[in-house]
Amino acid sequence: MSPLANHSFWKMNGAGNEIVVVDLRASTHVVTATEARAIAADERSRFDQMMVLHRPRTPGTRCYIRIYNTDGSEAGACGNGTRCVAWVLAEEDGAESFTVETVAGLLACRRVGPHAFSVDMGEPRFGWQDIPLAEEFRDTRAIELQIGPIDAPVLHSPSVVSMGNPHAVFWVDDPYAYDLPKIGPMLENHPIFPERANISLAAVKTRDHIVLWVWERGVGITRACGSAACAVLVSAARTKRTGRAATVSLPGGDLFVEWREDNHVIMTGPTELEHQGTFPPTLFATAA
Ligand SMILES: N[C@@H](CCC[C@H](N)C(=O)O)C(=O)O
C-alpha cells in the first residue's frame, strides 16, 4: 500500500493555478509519477502542480519541495505553488518570512497580506544550454522558431529564458486570438526544446501591464503560471517593451512581478485554500 493512502493534502489555488500541497516531512517516501497521475486524476485532488514538502536539505530552510505536473513529470519551479506552500508554512507557526528549497535553488518567501505572498524566484538564465535549447543561439532575446506557413507564420521569434524551468514567450497583440490548446502541444514538444518548454502568448498593453495566456509543460492550458509571468516580465524588460516591474494579467487573476537591479525576480500574488482532504487508498490500488 502506498504511504500516501489516507495521507492529508491541501487543495489550493494561486491566481487560479490548481495546486495540491502534501507534507511528507515526516516520511522518506518520494512520490512516483504513477502516484502523481492518480492523484491528479481524482476530482477532489486534481492539480496543475502538486507541491510535496520533504525535510530540509539546507540548514535554515523550512523544507525541500518536489514539484509534480499533471502528467507525473517533475518541474524545477512553480511560482504559484510556492506561494501556496508559503501559506501552509505561515499558518503552521505564524512566521512572516522564511526560505524554502527546490531543485532550482533557495526561494525566499514573505507574507504581504492574509492571503498574499511574495516569492524571490531567483535569477533568470539566458544561456542556450541553461534553458535548455537543442542548439546554440547567441541572442535569446528572439530565437529563430516559427510555426505556420514560411511566408506568413502564425507565431514566430520567441524570447526564451529559464526561471528554473524552460519558457518560450511569443509576443502578440491578443493572446486569446490564437488557438493555444492546438498550438501549445506542438511548441511544447518542438525539437528545439530538448526538455520541452512552457509556452506563453504575451501582449504588452503598457510599460507596466502585460496580458498573458500560458500552455504549461506537462499540464496544458492553466489559469495562471507564476514562473511564466516572471519569464514574460524579464523578457519584456530585456527587449525594452516594458520597464522592470509590471502587473501580469492571466485568466485566473493578476500577479505583480519585479526584476530587481540585483537580478532577482520577485513575484507577488494571491493564494486560496479550497479544501483539505485525505487521499482514498483506492487511488493507489494500481499505482506503485
Ligand atoms: N504553474 C507553475 C509552473 C509549473 C511548472 C511547469 N509546468 C514546468 O513543467 O516547468 C508556476 O506557477 O510557475
PDB file of C-alpha atoms and ligand atoms in Angstrom:
ATOM      1  CA  MET A   1       0.000   0.000   0.000  1.00  0.00           C
ATOM      2  CA  SER A   2       1.280   3.471  -0.843  1.00  0.00           C
ATOM      3  CA  PRO A   3       2.317   5.622   2.159  1.00  0.00           C
ATOM      4  CA  LEU A   4       0.081   8.248   0.569  1.00  0.00           C
ATOM      5  CA  ALA A   5      -3.087   6.242   1.345  1.00  0.00           C
ATOM      6  CA  ASN A   6      -5.159   8.224   3.888  1.00  0.00           C
ATOM      7  CA  HIS A   7      -2.481  10.964   3.862  1.00  0.00           C
ATOM      8  CA  SER A   8      -3.777  14.531   4.157  1.00  0.00           C
ATOM      9  CA  PHE A   9      -3.498  17.214   1.493  1.00  0.00           C
ATOM     10  CA  TRP A  10      -4.429  20.850   0.947  1.00  0.00           C
ATOM     11  CA  LYS A  11      -6.277  21.713  -2.269  1.00  0.00           C
ATOM     12  CA  MET A  12      -5.414  25.327  -3.068  1.00  0.00           C
ATOM     13  CA  ASN A  13      -5.051  27.706  -5.971  1.00  0.00           C
ATOM     14  CA  GLY A  14      -2.655  30.519  -6.730  1.00  0.00           C
ATOM     15  CA  ALA A  15      -4.376  33.028  -9.027  1.00  0.00           C
ATOM     16  CA  GLY A  16      -6.400  30.090 -10.377  1.00  0.00           C
ATOM     17  CA  ASN A  17      -3.412  27.752 -10.891  1.00  0.00           C
ATOM     18  CA  GLU A  18      -4.663  24.496  -9.289  1.00  0.00           C
ATOM     19  CA  ILE A  19      -2.274  23.374  -6.571  1.00  0.00           C
ATOM     20  CA  VAL A  20      -2.199  20.394  -4.191  1.00  0.00           C
ATOM     21  CA  VAL A  21       0.189  20.586  -1.221  1.00  0.00           C
ATOM     22  CA  VAL A  22       1.312  17.382   0.535  1.00  0.00           C
ATOM     23  CA  ASP A  23       3.513  17.357   3.640  1.00  0.00           C
ATOM     24  CA  LEU A  24       5.926  14.399   3.635  1.00  0.00           C
ATOM     25  CA  ARG A  25       8.445  15.959   6.029  1.00  0.00           C
ATOM     26  CA  ALA A  26       7.862  13.068   8.446  1.00  0.00           C
ATOM     27  CA  SER A  27       8.382  10.436   5.748  1.00  0.00           C
ATOM     28  CA  THR A  28      11.128   9.300   3.391  1.00  0.00           C
ATOM     29  CA  HIS A  29       8.654   8.427   0.636  1.00  0.00           C
ATOM     30  CA  VAL A  30       9.280  10.004  -2.784  1.00  0.00           C
ATOM     31  CA  VAL A  31       6.075  10.300  -4.804  1.00  0.00           C
ATOM     32  CA  THR A  32       6.224   8.319  -8.042  1.00  0.00           C
ATOM     33  CA  ALA A  33       4.965   9.605 -11.394  1.00  0.00           C
ATOM     34  CA  THR A  34       2.223   6.956 -11.279  1.00  0.00           C
ATOM     35  CA  GLU A  35       1.048   8.136  -7.848  1.00  0.00           C
ATOM     36  CA  ALA A  36       1.104  11.766  -9.016  1.00  0.00           C
ATOM     37  CA  ARG A  37      -1.024  10.963 -12.063  1.00  0.00           C
ATOM     38  CA  ALA A  38      -3.511   9.027  -9.896  1.00  0.00           C
ATOM     39  CA  ILE A  39      -3.872  11.987  -7.510  1.00  0.00           C
ATOM     40  CA  ALA A  40      -4.277  14.451 -10.399  1.00  0.00           C
ATOM     41  CA  ALA A  41      -6.977  12.272 -11.974  1.00  0.00           C
ATOM     42  CA  ASP A  42      -9.193  12.413  -8.866  1.00  0.00           C
ATOM     43  CA  GLU A  43     -11.715  15.272  -8.843  1.00  0.00           C
ATOM     44  CA  ARG A  44     -11.070  16.218  -5.173  1.00  0.00           C
ATOM     45  CA  SER A  45      -7.303  16.390  -5.554  1.00  0.00           C
ATOM     46  CA  ARG A  46      -6.893  17.397  -9.175  1.00  0.00           C
ATOM     47  CA  PHE A  47      -3.944  19.693  -9.731  1.00  0.00           C
ATOM     48  CA  ASP A  48      -1.862  21.540 -12.265  1.00  0.00           C
ATOM     49  CA  GLN A  49       1.055  21.148  -9.834  1.00  0.00           C
ATOM     50  CA  MET A  50       1.470  19.095  -6.693  1.00  0.00           C
ATOM     51  CA  MET A  51       3.974  20.549  -4.210  1.00  0.00           C
ATOM     52  CA  VAL A  52       5.406  17.821  -1.980  1.00  0.00           C
ATOM     53  CA  LEU A  53       7.246  19.016   1.145  1.00  0.00           C
ATOM     54  CA  HIS A  54      10.247  16.971   2.280  1.00  0.00           C
ATOM     55  CA  ARG A  55      12.524  17.532   5.245  1.00  0.00           C
ATOM     56  CA  PRO A  56      15.026  20.375   4.679  1.00  0.00           C
ATOM     57  CA  ARG A  57      18.297  19.669   2.865  1.00  0.00           C
ATOM     58  CA  THR A  58      19.919  23.027   3.634  1.00  0.00           C
ATOM     59  CA  PRO A  59      20.233  24.464   7.155  1.00  0.00           C
ATOM     60  CA  GLY A  60      17.988  27.481   7.637  1.00  0.00           C
ATOM     61  CA  THR A  61      15.356  26.363   5.103  1.00  0.00           C
ATOM     62  CA  ARG A  62      11.870  25.157   6.084  1.00  0.00           C
ATOM     63  CA  CYS A  63      11.595  22.292   3.598  1.00  0.00           C
ATOM     64  CA  TYR A  64      12.731  20.824   0.298  1.00  0.00           C
ATOM     65  CA  ILE A  65       9.948  20.844  -2.305  1.00  0.00           C
ATOM     66  CA  ARG A  66       9.414  18.410  -5.173  1.00  0.00           C
ATOM     67  CA  ILE A  67       7.066  19.764  -7.860  1.00  0.00           C
ATOM     68  CA  TYR A  68       4.931  17.426  -9.994  1.00  0.00           C
ATOM     69  CA  ASN A  69       2.973  18.278 -13.139  1.00  0.00           C
ATOM     70  CA  THR A  70      -0.350  16.612 -14.038  1.00  0.00           C
ATOM     71  CA  ASP A  71       1.439  14.140 -16.334  1.00  0.00           C
ATOM     72  CA  GLY A  72       3.681  12.980 -13.457  1.00  0.00           C
ATOM     73  CA  SER A  73       6.799  14.826 -14.711  1.00  0.00           C
ATOM     74  CA  GLU A  74       8.798  16.950 -12.264  1.00  0.00           C
ATOM     75  CA  ALA A  75       9.369  20.694 -12.638  1.00  0.00           C
ATOM     76  CA  GLY A  76      12.178  22.901 -11.322  1.00  0.00           C
ATOM     77  CA  ALA A  77       9.982  25.877 -10.472  1.00  0.00           C
ATOM     78  CA  CYS A  78       6.367  26.745  -9.693  1.00  0.00           C
ATOM     79  CA  GLY A  79       5.730  30.283  -8.531  1.00  0.00           C
ATOM     80  CA  ASN A  80       2.028  29.917  -7.737  1.00  0.00           C
ATOM     81  CA  GLY A  81       2.627  26.629  -5.948  1.00  0.00           C
ATOM     82  CA  THR A  82       5.447  28.135  -3.903  1.00  0.00           C
ATOM     83  CA  ARG A  83       3.077  30.850  -2.654  1.00  0.00           C
ATOM     84  CA  CYS A  84       0.611  28.116  -1.636  1.00  0.00           C
ATOM     85  CA  VAL A  85       3.393  26.281   0.241  1.00  0.00           C
ATOM     86  CA  ALA A  86       4.279  29.599   1.886  1.00  0.00           C
ATOM     87  CA  TRP A  87       0.680  29.937   3.107  1.00  0.00           C
ATOM     88  CA  VAL A  88       0.763  26.425   4.618  1.00  0.00           C
ATOM     89  CA  LEU A  89       4.087  27.123   6.376  1.00  0.00           C
ATOM     90  CA  ALA A  90       2.981  30.546   7.602  1.00  0.00           C
ATOM     91  CA  GLU A  91      -0.234  29.064   9.045  1.00  0.00           C
ATOM     92  CA  GLU A  92       1.856  26.422  10.812  1.00  0.00           C
ATOM     93  CA  ASP A  93       3.798  28.763  13.103  1.00  0.00           C
ATOM     94  CA  GLY A  94       2.894  32.331  12.184  1.00  0.00           C
ATOM     95  CA  ALA A  95       6.255  33.070  10.546  1.00  0.00           C
ATOM     96  CA  GLU A  96       6.076  36.020   8.154  1.00  0.00           C
ATOM     97  CA  SER A  97       9.181  35.234   6.113  1.00  0.00           C
ATOM     98  CA  PHE A  98      11.258  32.102   5.523  1.00  0.00           C
ATOM     99  CA  THR A  99      13.190  30.210   2.869  1.00  0.00           C
ATOM    100  CA  VAL A 100      12.294  27.002   1.034  1.00  0.00           C
ATOM    101  CA  GLU A 101      14.326  24.963  -1.437  1.00  0.00           C
ATOM    102  CA  THR A 102      13.607  23.331  -4.808  1.00  0.00           C
ATOM    103  CA  VAL A 103      15.916  21.638  -7.281  1.00  0.00           C
ATOM    104  CA  ALA A 104      16.415  25.126  -8.791  1.00  0.00           C
ATOM    105  CA  GLY A 105      17.710  26.647  -5.523  1.00  0.00           C
ATOM    106  CA  LEU A 106      16.649  28.592  -2.441  1.00  0.00           C
ATOM    107  CA  LEU A 107      13.486  30.715  -2.590  1.00  0.00           C
ATOM    108  CA  ALA A 108      12.761  33.420  -0.012  1.00  0.00           C
ATOM    109  CA  CYS A 109       9.045  33.825   0.774  1.00  0.00           C
ATOM    110  CA  ARG A 110       7.374  36.743   2.522  1.00  0.00           C
ATOM    111  CA  ARG A 111       3.795  37.236   3.678  1.00  0.00           C
ATOM    112  CA  VAL A 112       2.399  40.526   2.346  1.00  0.00           C
ATOM    113  CA  GLY A 113      -1.254  40.008   3.313  1.00  0.00           C
ATOM    114  CA  PRO A 114      -3.565  37.397   4.873  1.00  0.00           C
ATOM    115  CA  HIS A 115      -3.668  35.503   1.579  1.00  0.00           C
ATOM    116  CA  ALA A 116      -0.859  37.144  -0.399  1.00  0.00           C
ATOM    117  CA  PHE A 117       2.828  36.259  -0.602  1.00  0.00           C
ATOM    118  CA  SER A 118       5.962  37.420  -2.402  1.00  0.00           C
ATOM    119  CA  VAL A 119       8.478  34.845  -3.601  1.00  0.00           C
ATOM    120  CA  ASP A 120      12.024  35.562  -4.704  1.00  0.00           C
ATOM    121  CA  MET A 121      12.108  33.386  -7.834  1.00  0.00           C
ATOM    122  CA  GLY A 122      15.874  33.736  -8.191  1.00  0.00           C
ATOM    123  CA  GLU A 123      17.830  34.878 -11.242  1.00  0.00           C
ATOM    124  CA  PRO A 124      16.763  34.341 -14.857  1.00  0.00           C
ATOM    125  CA  ARG A 125      19.177  32.423 -17.080  1.00  0.00           C
ATOM    126  CA  PHE A 126      19.595  33.121 -20.761  1.00  0.00           C
ATOM    127  CA  GLY A 127      22.358  30.721 -21.869  1.00  0.00           C
ATOM    128  CA  TRP A 128      21.102  28.281 -24.527  1.00  0.00           C
ATOM    129  CA  GLN A 129      22.416  25.310 -22.530  1.00  0.00           C
ATOM    130  CA  ASP A 130      20.731  26.624 -19.367  1.00  0.00           C
ATOM    131  CA  ILE A 131      17.229  26.907 -20.842  1.00  0.00           C
ATOM    132  CA  PRO A 132      17.954  24.386 -22.468  1.00  0.00           C
ATOM    133  CA  LEU A 133      17.814  24.719 -26.264  1.00  0.00           C
ATOM    134  CA  ALA A 134      18.933  21.983 -28.642  1.00  0.00           C
ATOM    135  CA  GLU A 135      21.394  24.258 -30.430  1.00  0.00           C
ATOM    136  CA  GLU A 136      23.299  27.447 -29.793  1.00  0.00           C
ATOM    137  CA  PHE A 137      21.545  30.805 -30.082  1.00  0.00           C
ATOM    138  CA  ARG A 138      23.778  33.708 -29.174  1.00  0.00           C
ATOM    139  CA  ASP A 139      20.844  36.085 -28.673  1.00  0.00           C
ATOM    140  CA  THR A 140      17.923  34.600 -26.766  1.00  0.00           C
ATOM    141  CA  ARG A 141      16.002  37.873 -26.962  1.00  0.00           C
ATOM    142  CA  ALA A 142      14.410  36.322 -30.092  1.00  0.00           C
ATOM    143  CA  ILE A 143      15.315  32.889 -31.394  1.00  0.00           C
ATOM    144  CA  GLU A 144      14.559  31.504 -34.851  1.00  0.00           C
ATOM    145  CA  LEU A 145      11.410  29.479 -34.454  1.00  0.00           C
ATOM    146  CA  GLN A 146       8.146  29.777 -36.297  1.00  0.00           C
ATOM    147  CA  ILE A 147       5.004  27.804 -36.879  1.00  0.00           C
ATOM    148  CA  GLY A 148       2.665  28.202 -39.845  1.00  0.00           C
ATOM    149  CA  PRO A 149       3.485  28.994 -43.478  1.00  0.00           C
ATOM    150  CA  ILE A 150       7.075  30.168 -44.038  1.00  0.00           C
ATOM    151  CA  ASP A 151       5.970  33.491 -45.574  1.00  0.00           C
ATOM    152  CA  ALA A 152       3.072  34.055 -43.155  1.00  0.00           C
ATOM    153  CA  PRO A 153       3.947  32.426 -39.809  1.00  0.00           C
ATOM    154  CA  VAL A 154       1.211  32.142 -37.202  1.00  0.00           C
ATOM    155  CA  LEU A 155       3.784  32.660 -34.432  1.00  0.00           C
ATOM    156  CA  HIS A 156       7.494  33.409 -34.645  1.00  0.00           C
ATOM    157  CA  SER A 157      10.648  34.702 -32.925  1.00  0.00           C
ATOM    158  CA  PRO A 158      10.026  33.854 -29.252  1.00  0.00           C
ATOM    159  CA  SER A 159      12.125  35.120 -26.373  1.00  0.00           C
ATOM    160  CA  VAL A 160      13.474  32.221 -24.308  1.00  0.00           C
ATOM    161  CA  VAL A 161      14.553  32.132 -20.688  1.00  0.00           C
ATOM    162  CA  SER A 162      14.907  29.748 -17.748  1.00  0.00           C
ATOM    163  CA  MET A 163      13.291  30.676 -14.454  1.00  0.00           C
ATOM    164  CA  GLY A 164      14.408  27.317 -13.051  1.00  0.00           C
ATOM    165  CA  ASN A 165      12.219  25.833 -15.806  1.00  0.00           C
ATOM    166  CA  PRO A 166      12.161  26.479 -19.565  1.00  0.00           C
ATOM    167  CA  HIS A 167       9.976  29.223 -21.047  1.00  0.00           C
ATOM    168  CA  ALA A 168       9.307  30.498 -24.576  1.00  0.00           C
ATOM    169  CA  VAL A 169       7.445  33.799 -24.953  1.00  0.00           C
ATOM    170  CA  PHE A 170       5.710  34.782 -28.190  1.00  0.00           C
ATOM    171  CA  TRP A 171       4.830  38.470 -28.494  1.00  0.00           C
ATOM    172  CA  VAL A 172       1.321  39.020 -29.880  1.00  0.00           C
ATOM    173  CA  ASP A 173      -1.390  41.707 -29.912  1.00  0.00           C
ATOM    174  CA  ASP A 174      -4.082  39.483 -28.369  1.00  0.00           C
ATOM    175  CA  PRO A 175      -3.153  36.149 -26.736  1.00  0.00           C
ATOM    176  CA  TYR A 176      -6.743  34.935 -26.865  1.00  0.00           C
ATOM    177  CA  ALA A 177      -6.927  35.374 -30.660  1.00  0.00           C
ATOM    178  CA  TYR A 178      -4.807  32.205 -31.034  1.00  0.00           C
ATOM    179  CA  ASP A 179      -5.793  28.541 -30.746  1.00  0.00           C
ATOM    180  CA  LEU A 180      -3.316  27.877 -27.907  1.00  0.00           C
ATOM    181  CA  PRO A 181      -4.843  24.474 -26.977  1.00  0.00           C
ATOM    182  CA  LYS A 182      -3.921  23.353 -30.512  1.00  0.00           C
ATOM    183  CA  ILE A 183      -0.629  25.224 -30.963  1.00  0.00           C
ATOM    184  CA  GLY A 184       0.640  24.690 -27.387  1.00  0.00           C
ATOM    185  CA  PRO A 185       1.470  20.972 -27.599  1.00  0.00           C
ATOM    186  CA  MET A 186       3.341  21.465 -30.900  1.00  0.00           C
ATOM    187  CA  LEU A 187       5.525  24.172 -29.403  1.00  0.00           C
ATOM    188  CA  GLU A 188       5.963  22.450 -26.016  1.00  0.00           C
ATOM    189  CA  ASN A 189       7.356  19.401 -27.825  1.00  0.00           C
ATOM    190  CA  HIS A 190       9.317  21.224 -30.558  1.00  0.00           C
ATOM    191  CA  PRO A 191      12.771  19.649 -31.072  1.00  0.00           C
ATOM    192  CA  ILE A 192      14.422  22.991 -30.239  1.00  0.00           C
ATOM    193  CA  PHE A 193      13.371  22.320 -26.593  1.00  0.00           C
ATOM    194  CA  PRO A 194      15.044  19.051 -25.518  1.00  0.00           C
ATOM    195  CA  GLU A 195      13.313  19.206 -22.100  1.00  0.00           C
ATOM    196  CA  ARG A 196      10.089  20.619 -23.592  1.00  0.00           C
ATOM    197  CA  ALA A 197       9.000  24.169 -22.643  1.00  0.00           C
ATOM    198  CA  ASN A 198       6.235  26.252 -21.129  1.00  0.00           C
ATOM    199  CA  ILE A 199       4.668  28.338 -23.906  1.00  0.00           C
ATOM    200  CA  SER A 200       3.455  31.908 -23.312  1.00  0.00           C
ATOM    201  CA  LEU A 201       1.475  34.221 -25.558  1.00  0.00           C
ATOM    202  CA  ALA A 202       2.032  37.731 -24.202  1.00  0.00           C
ATOM    203  CA  ALA A 203       0.592  41.112 -25.149  1.00  0.00           C
ATOM    204  CA  VAL A 204       2.280  44.238 -23.789  1.00  0.00           C
ATOM    205  CA  LYS A 205      -0.535  46.690 -23.077  1.00  0.00           C
ATOM    206  CA  THR A 206       1.506  49.458 -21.393  1.00  0.00           C
ATOM    207  CA  ARG A 207       5.007  49.808 -19.926  1.00  0.00           C
ATOM    208  CA  ASP A 208       3.699  48.191 -16.729  1.00  0.00           C
ATOM    209  CA  HIS A 209       0.885  45.890 -17.828  1.00  0.00           C
ATOM    210  CA  ILE A 210       1.098  42.608 -19.727  1.00  0.00           C
ATOM    211  CA  VAL A 211      -1.721  40.211 -20.667  1.00  0.00           C
ATOM    212  CA  LEU A 212      -0.650  36.558 -20.680  1.00  0.00           C
ATOM    213  CA  TRP A 213      -2.046  33.152 -21.674  1.00  0.00           C
ATOM    214  CA  VAL A 214       0.030  30.047 -20.950  1.00  0.00           C
ATOM    215  CA  TRP A 215       0.290  26.478 -22.184  1.00  0.00           C
ATOM    216  CA  GLU A 216       2.191  24.697 -19.392  1.00  0.00           C
ATOM    217  CA  ARG A 217       4.634  21.886 -19.983  1.00  0.00           C
ATOM    218  CA  GLY A 218       3.262  18.636 -18.608  1.00  0.00           C
ATOM    219  CA  VAL A 219      -0.153  20.165 -17.918  1.00  0.00           C
ATOM    220  CA  GLY A 220      -1.783  22.126 -20.766  1.00  0.00           C
ATOM    221  CA  ILE A 221      -3.778  25.342 -20.518  1.00  0.00           C
ATOM    222  CA  THR A 222      -3.787  26.745 -16.973  1.00  0.00           C
ATOM    223  CA  ARG A 223      -5.487  29.767 -15.419  1.00  0.00           C
ATOM    224  CA  ALA A 224      -2.117  31.137 -14.239  1.00  0.00           C
ATOM    225  CA  CYS A 225       1.585  30.315 -14.266  1.00  0.00           C
ATOM    226  CA  GLY A 226       3.859  32.267 -11.925  1.00  0.00           C
ATOM    227  CA  SER A 227       7.186  31.317 -13.465  1.00  0.00           C
ATOM    228  CA  ALA A 228       5.755  32.220 -16.901  1.00  0.00           C
ATOM    229  CA  ALA A 229       4.725  35.638 -15.557  1.00  0.00           C
ATOM    230  CA  CYS A 230       8.341  36.106 -14.383  1.00  0.00           C
ATOM    231  CA  ALA A 231       9.740  34.852 -17.714  1.00  0.00           C
ATOM    232  CA  VAL A 232       7.490  37.262 -19.616  1.00  0.00           C
ATOM    233  CA  LEU A 233       8.355  40.317 -17.479  1.00  0.00           C
ATOM    234  CA  VAL A 234      12.094  39.609 -17.729  1.00  0.00           C
ATOM    235  CA  SER A 235      11.851  39.077 -21.493  1.00  0.00           C
ATOM    236  CA  ALA A 236       9.734  42.229 -21.930  1.00  0.00           C
ATOM    237  CA  ALA A 237      12.163  44.357 -19.918  1.00  0.00           C
ATOM    238  CA  ARG A 238      15.162  42.852 -21.717  1.00  0.00           C
ATOM    239  CA  THR A 239      13.681  43.774 -25.099  1.00  0.00           C
ATOM    240  CA  LYS A 240      12.675  47.258 -23.851  1.00  0.00           C
ATOM    241  CA  ARG A 241       8.980  46.523 -24.241  1.00  0.00           C
ATOM    242  CA  THR A 242       8.369  47.393 -20.552  1.00  0.00           C
ATOM    243  CA  GLY A 243      10.209  48.622 -17.501  1.00  0.00           C
ATOM    244  CA  ARG A 244      11.467  46.210 -14.834  1.00  0.00           C
ATOM    245  CA  ALA A 245       8.146  45.861 -12.996  1.00  0.00           C
ATOM    246  CA  ALA A 246       4.677  45.083 -14.272  1.00  0.00           C
ATOM    247  CA  THR A 247       1.292  43.627 -13.464  1.00  0.00           C
ATOM    248  CA  VAL A 248       0.782  40.435 -15.435  1.00  0.00           C
ATOM    249  CA  SER A 249      -2.898  39.603 -16.045  1.00  0.00           C
ATOM    250  CA  LEU A 250      -3.756  35.927 -16.527  1.00  0.00           C
ATOM    251  CA  PRO A 251      -7.181  34.247 -16.862  1.00  0.00           C
ATOM    252  CA  GLY A 252      -7.150  33.456 -13.109  1.00  0.00           C
ATOM    253  CA  GLY A 253      -6.002  36.854 -11.863  1.00  0.00           C
ATOM    254  CA  ASP A 254      -3.138  39.301 -11.618  1.00  0.00           C
ATOM    255  CA  LEU A 255       0.463  38.741 -10.498  1.00  0.00           C
ATOM    256  CA  PHE A 256       2.911  41.545  -9.812  1.00  0.00           C
ATOM    257  CA  VAL A 257       6.468  40.873 -10.985  1.00  0.00           C
ATOM    258  CA  GLU A 258       9.599  42.934 -10.399  1.00  0.00           C
ATOM    259  CA  TRP A 259      13.070  42.220 -11.863  1.00  0.00           C
ATOM    260  CA  ARG A 260      15.274  43.869  -9.263  1.00  0.00           C
ATOM    261  CA  GLU A 261      18.611  45.511 -10.038  1.00  0.00           C
ATOM    262  CA  ASP A 262      20.342  42.658  -8.151  1.00  0.00           C
ATOM    263  CA  ASN A 263      18.975  40.374 -10.927  1.00  0.00           C
ATOM    264  CA  HIS A 264      16.450  38.608  -8.674  1.00  0.00           C
ATOM    265  CA  VAL A 265      12.842  38.298  -9.850  1.00  0.00           C
ATOM    266  CA  ILE A 266      10.179  38.878  -7.190  1.00  0.00           C
ATOM    267  CA  MET A 267       6.652  37.634  -7.821  1.00  0.00           C
ATOM    268  CA  THR A 268       3.697  38.655  -5.658  1.00  0.00           C
ATOM    269  CA  GLY A 269       0.178  37.261  -5.770  1.00  0.00           C
ATOM    270  CA  PRO A 270      -2.750  35.605  -4.013  1.00  0.00           C
ATOM    271  CA  THR A 271      -3.318  32.165  -2.518  1.00  0.00           C
ATOM    272  CA  GLU A 272      -6.626  30.487  -1.738  1.00  0.00           C
ATOM    273  CA  LEU A 273      -7.398  27.352   0.286  1.00  0.00           C
ATOM    274  CA  GLU A 274     -10.241  25.432  -1.403  1.00  0.00           C
ATOM    275  CA  HIS A 275     -10.471  22.406   0.899  1.00  0.00           C
ATOM    276  CA  GLN A 276      -8.453  19.866   2.854  1.00  0.00           C
ATOM    277  CA  GLY A 277      -8.812  16.122   2.449  1.00  0.00           C
ATOM    278  CA  THR A 278      -7.129  12.733   2.639  1.00  0.00           C
ATOM    279  CA  PHE A 279      -6.194  10.517  -0.311  1.00  0.00           C
ATOM    280  CA  PRO A 280      -8.507   7.487  -0.577  1.00  0.00           C
ATOM    281  CA  PRO A 281      -6.452   4.263  -0.549  1.00  0.00           C
ATOM    282  CA  THR A 282      -8.294   3.127  -3.704  1.00  0.00           C
ATOM    283  CA  LEU A 283      -6.408   5.849  -5.619  1.00  0.00           C
ATOM    284  CA  PHE A 284      -3.223   3.848  -5.223  1.00  0.00           C
ATOM    285  CA  ALA A 285      -4.618   0.374  -5.780  1.00  0.00           C
ATOM    286  CA  THR A 286      -2.628   0.113  -9.003  1.00  0.00           C
ATOM    287  CA  ALA A 287      -0.147   2.982  -8.511  1.00  0.00           C
ATOM    288  CA  ALA A 288       3.319   1.975  -7.346  1.00  0.00           C
TER     289      ALA A 288
HETATM  290  N1  LIG B   1       2.410  26.764 -12.689  1.00  0.00           N
HETATM  291  C1  LIG B   1       3.776  26.924 -12.379  1.00  0.00           C
HETATM  292  C2  LIG B   1       4.795  26.362 -13.321  1.00  0.00           C
HETATM  293  C3  LIG B   1       4.730  24.860 -13.339  1.00  0.00           C
HETATM  294  C4  LIG B   1       5.860  24.093 -13.921  1.00  0.00           C
HETATM  295  C5  LIG B   1       5.772  23.886 -15.393  1.00  0.00           C
HETATM  296  N2  LIG B   1       4.579  23.227 -15.853  1.00  0.00           N
HETATM  297  C6  LIG B   1       7.029  23.144 -15.850  1.00  0.00           C
HETATM  298  O1  LIG B   1       6.970  21.926 -16.135  1.00  0.00           O
HETATM  299  O2  LIG B   1       8.064  23.784 -15.916  1.00  0.00           O
HETATM  300  C7  LIG B   1       4.128  28.292 -11.895  1.00  0.00           C
HETATM  301  O3  LIG B   1       3.258  28.922 -11.274  1.00  0.00           O
HETATM  302  O4  LIG B   1       5.274  28.723 -12.038  1.00  0.00           O
END
